[in-house]
Amino acid sequence: MKKFPETFVFGAATAAFQAEGAVTEGGKGKTYWEDYLREQGVFDPSTASDFYHQYKTDLALAHEFGMNGIRISIAWSRIFPDGTGTPNPEGVAFYHRLIDECLSRQVEPYVTLHHFDTPLPLYEKGDWLSQEMRDAFVDFAAFCFAEYGDKVTYWITINEPWSVVAGQYIIGHFPPNIQYDLPKAIQAMHHMMVSHARIVNLYKEKKYAGEIGIVHILESKYPISDSLENRQAALTENTLANLFLLDATCNGRYSPQTMQIISDILLQNNGSLITTPADFAVMQAAAEQLDFIGINYYASHFIQSYAGESLIHHNATGDKGSSIFGLKGVGQRVNNPSVPTTDWDWPIYPKGLKDMLLYIKKHYPNYRKLFVTENGMGAKDVLVNGEVADSGRIDYVRVHLQAILDAIEAGVNVQGYFMWSLMDVFSWTNGYNKRYGLFYVDFETQARYPKQSAYWYKSVSESRELM
């Protein structure tokens, strides 16, 4: 049986807003989520997994269960409560303590600078559509590099640009809750990629000793049948959600084919994309220096042609079969009856991960290394006598790890896997109903319980082979 390389990282992932809680402690400022969630009155993120206070417990568990890497993020509004200005000493000190604890437990921190949590004052100025916000993000990154750069080896600029803009401007389940505005989504993605590039170039100019990358959610797109119309629809969604970002990341420019498809989407949605030559100069410089790409993978999608107006229903409750996703000028996601799905209608399709890894190797051969920075299965876990039987999660992770092994054997340089998530965390649109963690969190007491999957993952990390 083929084993994972000895240097392969077995880790888990978290994000500040979803794990830390303590939203009003330590001088932290607001993100765009707090007031919105309070007004909705459905989910309360104020405590989340209490990682702000429980991080030592969680990192001890990570070490005990064989993990040697963890994704964390630095909450921008904990360092700069208004996004700019004077740094908050309590926030600065907290991340020193957190990073130091990671290192003392031999759990390497992979630190994300933006994980869906723009400070509220900058969000109100337009978020990624605002030049002031983008400049402030570069300043925030520069501060973090100077403050923590002697401790942090791996930096991630932005987590999932596509998910940000899809949530804000297409699906509408992230503030400002705009639906079907593909022109805003495309423009914001471009701005995010220029901001990412500016930060990569800054990091390299300062000659920090570590590595820097970006994390994309990459879902393979397949035509539901081999008709010309369905193949074009799959290509169109693949370009919008994947290739637009990969082109910018790896090449520093958009290919003619990518721009032809993006221009057609914009035309059908009454919009345009504004770029400058300076944007591409910055992006190309960063593409040549980027150290790694993180891939978040949960599902792939099967697409058919679609001539109607945009129509989306986001399944946030686990009511299986309720999802609708059709985009004007793009296509419609449909069920493939031969592919199982989660309760949230996400197809369980590990082949999509292998195909994406091989696609990057073939079409972006200048990439240096890849990490699978998130993968996992949300489920309605139940604690019974202090135990959680989650064999479905084990089966899900096993087949995705096998897909990674197959890609490595085919020559793809994949250097690590981070399961989402270390412990159960707050979910942006599902609250606490959808659990991903290796460790069950009783959100009333904040007690942690290893799930069956935690013991299985430990055996894989220790043996370096699938059990």
Coordinates of C-alpha atoms in Angstrom, one line a residue:
M1 CA 0.0 0.0 0.0
K2 CA 1.4 3.4 -1.0
K3 CA 2.2 5.7 1.9
F4 CA 2.2 9.4 2.2
P5 CA 5.7 11.0 2.2
E6 CA 7.4 11.4 5.5
T7 CA 7.3 15.2 5.1
F8 CA 3.5 15.2 4.4
V9 CA 1.6 17.5 6.8
F10 CA -1.4 16.1 8.5
G11 CA -3.3 19.0 10.0
A12 CA -6.6 20.6 10.7
A13 CA -8.1 24.0 10.0
T14 CA -9.8 26.8 11.9
A15 CA -10.8 30.4 11.3
A16 CA -10.8 33.2 13.9
F17 CA -14.4 34.3 13.7
Q18 CA -15.7 30.8 13.6
A19 CA -13.6 29.5 16.5
E20 CA -12.5 32.2 18.8
G21 CA -15.7 33.7 20.1
A22 CA -14.8 36.6 22.5
V23 CA -16.2 39.0 20.0
T24 CA -16.3 41.9 22.5
E25 CA -13.2 40.9 24.5
G26 CA -9.6 42.2 24.4
G27 CA -10.5 45.4 22.5
K28 CA -11.7 43.6 19.4
G29 CA -13.6 45.6 16.9
K30 CA -16.6 44.5 14.8
T31 CA -16.5 42.7 11.5
Y32 CA -19.5 42.9 9.1
W33 CA -21.0 39.8 10.8
E34 CA -21.8 40.8 14.4
D35 CA -24.6 43.3 13.7
Y36 CA -26.0 41.3 10.8
L37 CA -26.2 38.1 12.8
R38 CA -27.8 39.9 15.8
E39 CA -30.4 41.4 13.5
Q40 CA -31.1 38.0 12.0
G41 CA -31.6 36.6 15.5
V42 CA -30.9 33.0 14.5
F43 CA -27.2 32.3 15.3
D44 CA -25.0 33.8 18.0
P45 CA -21.3 33.8 17.3
S46 CA -20.2 35.5 20.5
T47 CA -18.7 32.4 22.1
A48 CA -18.3 30.0 19.1
S49 CA -15.8 27.3 20.1
D50 CA -14.2 29.6 22.7
F51 CA -10.8 29.1 21.0
Y52 CA -9.8 32.5 22.4
H53 CA -9.7 30.9 25.9
Q54 CA -9.5 27.2 25.0
Y55 CA -6.6 27.3 22.4
K56 CA -4.2 25.6 24.8
T57 CA -6.6 22.7 25.2
D58 CA -7.3 22.5 21.5
L59 CA -3.6 22.5 20.5
A60 CA -2.8 19.9 23.1
L61 CA -5.5 17.7 21.5
A62 CA -4.1 18.4 18.0
H63 CA -0.6 17.3 19.2
E64 CA -2.0 14.3 21.0
F65 CA -3.9 13.1 18.0
G66 CA -1.0 13.2 15.6
M67 CA -1.4 16.6 13.9
N68 CA 1.7 18.6 12.9
G69 CA 0.0 21.6 11.3
I70 CA -2.9 23.9 11.9
R71 CA -4.6 26.6 10.0
I72 CA -5.4 29.6 12.1
S73 CA -6.3 33.2 11.0
I74 CA -5.5 36.5 12.5
A75 CA -8.7 38.5 13.1
W76 CA -7.9 41.8 11.5
S77 CA -10.4 43.7 13.8
R78 CA -8.6 42.2 16.9
I79 CA -5.4 43.9 15.8
F80 CA -6.9 47.0 14.3
P81 CA -10.4 47.4 15.7
D82 CA -11.4 49.9 13.0
G83 CA -9.3 48.3 10.3
T84 CA -6.7 51.1 10.4
G85 CA -5.1 53.3 13.0
T86 CA -3.2 52.3 16.2
P87 CA -2.8 48.5 16.8
N88 CA -4.6 47.1 19.8
P89 CA -2.0 45.7 22.2
E90 CA -4.3 43.0 23.6
G91 CA -5.0 41.7 20.2
V92 CA -1.3 41.7 19.2
A93 CA -0.4 39.9 22.4
F94 CA -3.1 37.3 22.0
Y95 CA -1.7 36.1 18.6
H96 CA 1.8 36.0 20.1
R97 CA 0.5 33.6 22.7
L98 CA -1.4 31.6 20.2
I99 CA 1.5 31.2 17.8
D100 CA 3.9 30.4 20.6
E101 CA 1.6 27.7 21.8
C102 CA 1.3 26.2 18.3
L103 CA 5.1 26.1 18.1
S104 CA 5.5 24.7 21.6
R105 CA 3.2 21.8 20.7
Q106 CA 5.1 21.1 17.4
V107 CA 1.9 22.1 15.5
E108 CA 3.1 24.4 12.7
P109 CA 0.8 27.4 12.2
Y110 CA -0.4 28.2 8.7
V111 CA -1.7 31.8 9.2
T112 CA -4.4 33.3 7.1
L113 CA -4.7 37.1 6.9
H114 CA -8.3 37.4 5.6
H115 CA -10.9 34.7 6.3
F116 CA -14.3 36.3 5.6
D117 CA -13.9 38.9 8.3
T118 CA -13.4 42.5 7.0
P119 CA -13.6 45.1 9.8
L120 CA -17.0 46.8 9.8
P121 CA -15.8 50.4 9.1
L122 CA -14.0 49.2 5.9
Y123 CA -16.8 46.9 4.9
E124 CA -19.1 50.0 5.1
K125 CA -16.8 51.8 2.6
G126 CA -17.3 49.0 0.0
D127 CA -15.2 46.1 1.2
W128 CA -13.2 44.7 -1.7
L129 CA -14.7 47.2 -4.1
S130 CA -13.1 50.0 -2.1
Q131 CA -9.6 51.2 -2.7
E132 CA -9.3 52.3 0.9
M133 CA -10.1 48.8 2.1
R134 CA -7.6 47.3 -0.2
D135 CA -4.8 49.6 0.8
A136 CA -5.7 49.0 4.5
F137 CA -5.4 45.3 3.9
V138 CA -1.9 45.6 2.6
D139 CA -1.0 47.7 5.6
F140 CA -2.5 45.1 8.0
A141 CA -0.5 42.4 6.2
A142 CA 2.7 44.4 6.5
F143 CA 2.1 44.8 10.3
C144 CA 1.6 41.1 10.8
F145 CA 4.7 40.2 8.8
A146 CA 6.8 42.6 10.9
E147 CA 5.2 41.5 14.2
Y148 CA 5.0 37.7 13.7
G149 CA 7.3 37.1 10.8
D150 CA 10.1 35.6 12.9
K151 CA 7.7 32.9 14.2
V152 CA 5.4 32.2 11.3
T153 CA 6.8 30.2 8.3
Y154 CA 3.6 29.9 6.3
W155 CA 1.3 32.8 5.4
I156 CA -1.9 32.8 3.4
T157 CA -3.2 36.1 2.0
I158 CA -6.9 35.4 1.4
N159 CA -9.2 32.5 2.1
E160 CA -11.5 31.6 -0.8
P161 CA -12.0 34.7 -2.9
W162 CA -14.8 32.9 -4.8
S163 CA -16.7 32.1 -1.7
V164 CA -16.5 35.7 -0.5
V165 CA -18.0 37.1 -3.7
A166 CA -20.5 34.3 -4.2
G167 CA -21.8 34.9 -0.7
Q168 CA -21.9 38.7 -0.9
Y169 CA -23.1 39.2 -4.5
I170 CA -24.4 36.0 -6.1
I171 CA -26.0 33.7 -3.4
G172 CA -26.6 36.6 -1.1
H173 CA -26.1 34.8 2.2
F174 CA -23.1 37.0 3.3
P175 CA -23.6 40.7 3.9
P176 CA -24.5 42.9 2.0
N177 CA -26.9 40.1 0.8
I178 CA -27.0 41.0 -2.8
Q179 CA -28.1 38.4 -5.3
Y180 CA -27.2 37.7 -8.9
D181 CA -24.8 40.7 -9.3
L182 CA -22.1 38.9 -11.3
P183 CA -20.4 42.1 -12.4
K184 CA -19.8 43.1 -8.8
A185 CA -18.6 39.6 -8.0
I186 CA -16.1 39.5 -10.9
Q187 CA -14.8 43.0 -10.1
A188 CA -14.3 42.2 -6.4
M189 CA -12.4 39.0 -7.3
H190 CA -10.1 41.0 -9.5
H191 CA -9.5 43.5 -6.7
M192 CA -8.8 40.6 -4.3
M193 CA -6.3 39.1 -6.6
V194 CA -4.5 42.4 -7.0
S195 CA -4.4 42.9 -3.3
H196 CA -3.1 39.4 -2.8
A197 CA -0.4 40.1 -5.3
R198 CA 0.6 43.3 -3.6
I199 CA 1.0 41.4 -0.4
V200 CA 3.1 38.6 -1.9
N201 CA 5.4 41.2 -3.5
L202 CA 5.7 43.1 -0.2
Y203 CA 6.6 39.9 1.6
K204 CA 9.3 39.0 -1.0
E205 CA 10.7 42.5 -1.1
K206 CA 11.2 42.4 2.7
K207 CA 13.0 39.0 2.3
Y208 CA 11.1 37.2 5.1
A209 CA 12.4 33.7 5.5
G210 CA 9.0 31.9 5.2
E211 CA 6.6 31.1 2.5
I212 CA 3.5 32.8 1.2
G213 CA 0.5 31.6 -0.7
I214 CA -3.3 31.9 -1.2
V215 CA -6.2 29.5 -0.6
H216 CA -8.9 28.9 -3.3
I217 CA -12.0 26.8 -3.1
L218 CA -11.8 24.7 -6.3
E219 CA -14.8 22.6 -7.3
S220 CA -14.5 20.7 -10.5
K221 CA -17.3 21.2 -13.0
Y222 CA -18.7 18.5 -15.2
P223 CA -21.4 18.6 -17.9
I224 CA -24.3 16.4 -16.8
S225 CA -24.3 15.0 -20.4
D226 CA -22.0 15.3 -23.3
S227 CA -24.1 17.8 -25.3
L228 CA -22.4 20.8 -26.7
E229 CA -24.6 23.1 -24.6
N230 CA -23.9 21.3 -21.3
R231 CA -20.2 21.2 -22.0
Q232 CA -20.2 25.0 -22.6
A233 CA -22.1 25.6 -19.4
A234 CA -19.6 23.5 -17.4
L235 CA -16.7 25.4 -19.0
T236 CA -18.4 28.7 -18.2
E237 CA -18.9 28.0 -14.5
N238 CA -15.4 26.5 -14.3
T239 CA -14.0 29.7 -15.8
L240 CA -16.0 32.0 -13.5
A241 CA -15.3 30.1 -10.2
N242 CA -11.9 28.5 -10.9
L243 CA -9.9 29.6 -13.9
F244 CA -10.4 33.4 -13.5
L245 CA -8.7 33.0 -10.1
L246 CA -6.1 30.4 -11.1
D247 CA -5.1 32.5 -14.1
A248 CA -4.5 35.5 -11.9
T249 CA -2.7 33.4 -9.2
C250 CA -0.4 31.4 -11.4
N251 CA 0.1 33.5 -14.6
G252 CA -0.6 37.1 -13.3
R253 CA -3.0 37.6 -16.2
Y254 CA -6.3 36.2 -17.7
S255 CA -6.0 34.0 -20.7
P256 CA -7.8 35.1 -23.9
Q257 CA -10.2 32.2 -23.5
T258 CA -10.9 33.1 -19.8
M259 CA -11.5 36.8 -20.8
Q260 CA -13.8 35.8 -23.7
I261 CA -16.0 33.8 -21.3
I262 CA -15.9 36.4 -18.5
S263 CA -16.8 39.2 -21.1
D264 CA -19.8 37.1 -22.3
I265 CA -21.0 36.7 -18.7
L266 CA -20.6 40.4 -18.1
L267 CA -22.4 41.2 -21.3
Q268 CA -25.4 39.0 -20.4
N269 CA -25.5 40.6 -16.9
N270 CA -25.1 44.2 -18.0
G271 CA -21.7 44.8 -16.5
S272 CA -18.0 45.3 -17.2
L273 CA -14.6 44.6 -15.6
I274 CA -12.3 47.5 -14.9
T275 CA -8.6 46.7 -14.9
T276 CA -5.3 48.7 -15.3
P277 CA -1.9 47.8 -16.8
A278 CA -0.5 48.3 -13.3
D279 CA -2.8 45.6 -11.9
F280 CA -1.3 43.0 -14.3
A281 CA 2.3 44.1 -13.6
V282 CA 1.7 43.6 -9.9
M283 CA -0.1 40.2 -10.5
Q284 CA 2.6 38.9 -12.8
A285 CA 5.4 39.8 -10.3
A286 CA 3.5 37.9 -7.6
A287 CA 2.8 34.9 -9.8
E288 CA 6.5 34.4 -10.3
Q289 CA 7.2 34.5 -6.6
L290 CA 4.3 32.6 -5.1
D291 CA 5.4 29.7 -2.9
F292 CA 2.2 27.6 -2.7
I293 CA -1.5 27.3 -3.4
G294 CA -4.0 26.0 -0.9
I295 CA -7.0 24.1 -2.3
N296 CA -10.2 23.9 -0.3
Y297 CA -12.2 21.1 -1.7
Y298 CA -15.6 19.8 -0.5
A299 CA -17.6 19.0 -3.6
S300 CA -17.8 19.1 -7.4
H301 CA -20.8 20.1 -9.5
F302 CA -22.6 18.7 -12.5
I303 CA -23.9 21.4 -14.8
Q304 CA -26.4 21.8 -17.5
S305 CA -27.2 24.7 -19.9
Y306 CA -29.6 27.3 -18.5
A307 CA -31.4 30.0 -20.4
G308 CA -33.5 31.4 -17.5
E309 CA -33.0 34.3 -15.1
S310 CA -30.7 33.7 -12.1
L311 CA -32.4 31.7 -9.4
I312 CA -30.7 30.3 -6.2
H313 CA -31.9 28.7 -3.0
H314 CA -29.1 28.1 -0.5
N315 CA -29.7 25.0 1.6
A316 CA -28.5 26.2 5.0
T317 CA -30.6 23.8 7.1
G318 CA -29.6 20.4 5.9
D319 CA -33.0 19.9 4.3
K320 CA -31.7 17.5 1.6
G321 CA -32.8 18.2 -1.9
S322 CA -33.7 21.8 -1.4
S323 CA -30.8 23.5 -3.2
I324 CA -31.3 25.5 -6.4
F325 CA -28.4 27.1 -8.3
G326 CA -29.0 28.6 -11.8
L327 CA -27.0 31.6 -13.1
K328 CA -27.9 33.7 -16.0
G329 CA -25.2 33.5 -18.7
V330 CA -23.6 30.6 -16.9
G331 CA -25.5 27.4 -16.2
Q332 CA -27.5 25.3 -13.7
R333 CA -26.1 22.9 -11.1
V334 CA -28.1 19.6 -11.2
N335 CA -28.1 16.4 -9.3
N336 CA -26.2 13.4 -10.7
P337 CA -28.2 10.4 -9.5
S338 CA -25.0 8.2 -9.5
V339 CA -23.2 10.5 -7.0
P340 CA -24.2 10.6 -3.3
T341 CA -24.7 13.9 -1.6
T342 CA -24.6 15.3 2.0
D343 CA -27.7 16.6 3.8
W344 CA -26.6 20.0 2.5
D345 CA -26.7 18.7 -1.1
W346 CA -23.0 18.7 -1.6
P347 CA -21.9 15.9 -4.0
I348 CA -19.4 13.5 -2.5
Y349 CA -17.1 13.2 -5.4
P350 CA -13.4 12.6 -4.6
K351 CA -12.6 12.2 -8.3
G352 CA -13.2 15.9 -8.6
L353 CA -10.3 16.6 -6.2
K354 CA -7.9 14.3 -8.1
D355 CA -9.0 15.9 -11.4
M356 CA -8.4 19.4 -10.1
L357 CA -4.9 18.5 -8.7
L358 CA -4.0 17.0 -12.1
Y359 CA -5.5 20.0 -13.9
I360 CA -3.3 22.4 -12.1
K361 CA -0.2 20.3 -12.8
K362 CA -1.0 20.2 -16.5
H363 CA -2.3 23.7 -17.1
Y364 CA -0.3 25.7 -14.5
P365 CA 3.0 23.9 -14.6
N366 CA 4.8 26.8 -12.9
Y367 CA 3.1 26.1 -9.5
R368 CA 5.5 25.1 -6.8
K369 CA 3.6 23.2 -4.3
L370 CA 0.0 22.5 -3.3
F371 CA -1.7 21.9 0.0
V372 CA -5.3 20.7 0.5
T373 CA -6.0 23.3 3.1
E374 CA -9.6 22.3 3.8
N375 CA -11.6 19.1 3.2
G376 CA -14.2 17.5 5.4
M377 CA -17.9 16.6 5.8
G378 CA -20.5 18.5 7.7
A379 CA -22.9 16.3 9.6
K380 CA -25.5 16.4 12.3
D381 CA -23.3 14.7 14.8
V382 CA -24.8 13.4 18.1
L383 CA -22.9 12.9 21.4
V384 CA -23.9 9.7 23.1
N385 CA -22.3 8.7 26.4
G386 CA -19.3 11.0 25.6
E387 CA -18.7 9.5 22.2
V388 CA -19.5 10.4 18.6
A389 CA -19.8 7.7 15.9
D390 CA -19.0 9.4 12.7
S391 CA -18.1 6.6 10.3
G392 CA -19.5 8.6 7.4
R393 CA -16.9 11.3 8.0
I394 CA -14.2 8.7 8.1
D395 CA -15.4 7.2 4.8
Y396 CA -15.5 10.7 3.2
V397 CA -12.0 11.7 4.3
R398 CA -10.5 8.3 3.4
V399 CA -11.6 8.5 -0.2
H400 CA -10.4 12.1 -0.5
L401 CA -7.0 11.2 1.0
Q402 CA -6.9 8.4 -1.5
A403 CA -7.5 10.9 -4.3
I404 CA -4.5 12.9 -3.0
L405 CA -2.3 9.8 -2.9
D406 CA -3.3 9.0 -6.5
A407 CA -2.4 12.6 -7.5
I408 CA 0.9 12.4 -5.8
E409 CA 1.7 9.1 -7.6
A410 CA 0.8 10.9 -10.9
G411 CA 3.5 13.5 -10.1
V412 CA 1.5 16.3 -8.4
N413 CA 3.5 18.0 -5.6
V414 CA 0.9 17.9 -2.8
Q415 CA 2.6 18.5 0.6
G416 CA -0.2 18.4 3.1
Y417 CA -3.8 17.9 4.1
F418 CA -5.8 20.0 6.6
M419 CA -9.1 18.6 7.7
W420 CA -11.9 21.1 8.3
S421 CA -12.2 21.4 11.1
L422 CA -10.1 20.8 14.2
M423 CA -13.0 21.1 16.5
D424 CA -16.7 21.9 15.8
V425 CA -17.0 25.6 15.0
F426 CA -19.5 28.3 14.2
S427 CA -20.7 28.1 10.6
W428 CA -21.5 31.3 8.7
T429 CA -24.9 30.2 7.4
N430 CA -25.6 27.1 9.5
G431 CA -24.8 28.2 13.0
Y432 CA -24.0 25.1 15.1
N433 CA -26.2 22.6 13.3
K434 CA -23.5 21.6 10.8
R435 CA -20.5 20.0 12.5
Y436 CA -17.2 19.3 10.9
G437 CA -14.8 18.8 13.8
L438 CA -12.6 16.0 14.7
F439 CA -13.5 17.0 18.3
Y440 CA -17.1 17.4 19.3
V441 CA -17.8 20.7 21.2
D442 CA -20.6 20.9 23.7
F443 CA -21.4 24.5 23.0
E444 CA -23.1 24.8 26.4
T445 CA -20.1 23.7 28.5
Q446 CA -17.3 24.1 25.9
A447 CA -16.2 20.5 26.7
R448 CA -14.3 18.7 23.9
Y449 CA -14.8 15.0 23.0
P450 CA -12.7 13.2 20.4
K451 CA -14.9 11.7 17.7
Q452 CA -14.4 8.3 16.2
S453 CA -12.8 10.2 13.2
A454 CA -10.2 11.8 15.5
Y455 CA -8.8 8.3 16.5
W456 CA -8.9 7.2 12.9
Y457 CA -7.1 10.3 11.7
K458 CA -4.4 9.8 14.4
S459 CA -3.8 6.3 13.1
V460 CA -3.4 7.6 9.5
S461 CA -1.1 10.4 10.5
E462 CA 1.1 8.1 12.6
S463 CA 1.3 5.3 10.0
R464 CA 1.2 7.5 6.9
E465 CA -1.1 5.1 5.2
L466 CA -4.9 4.8 4.9
M467 CA -6.5 2.4 7.3

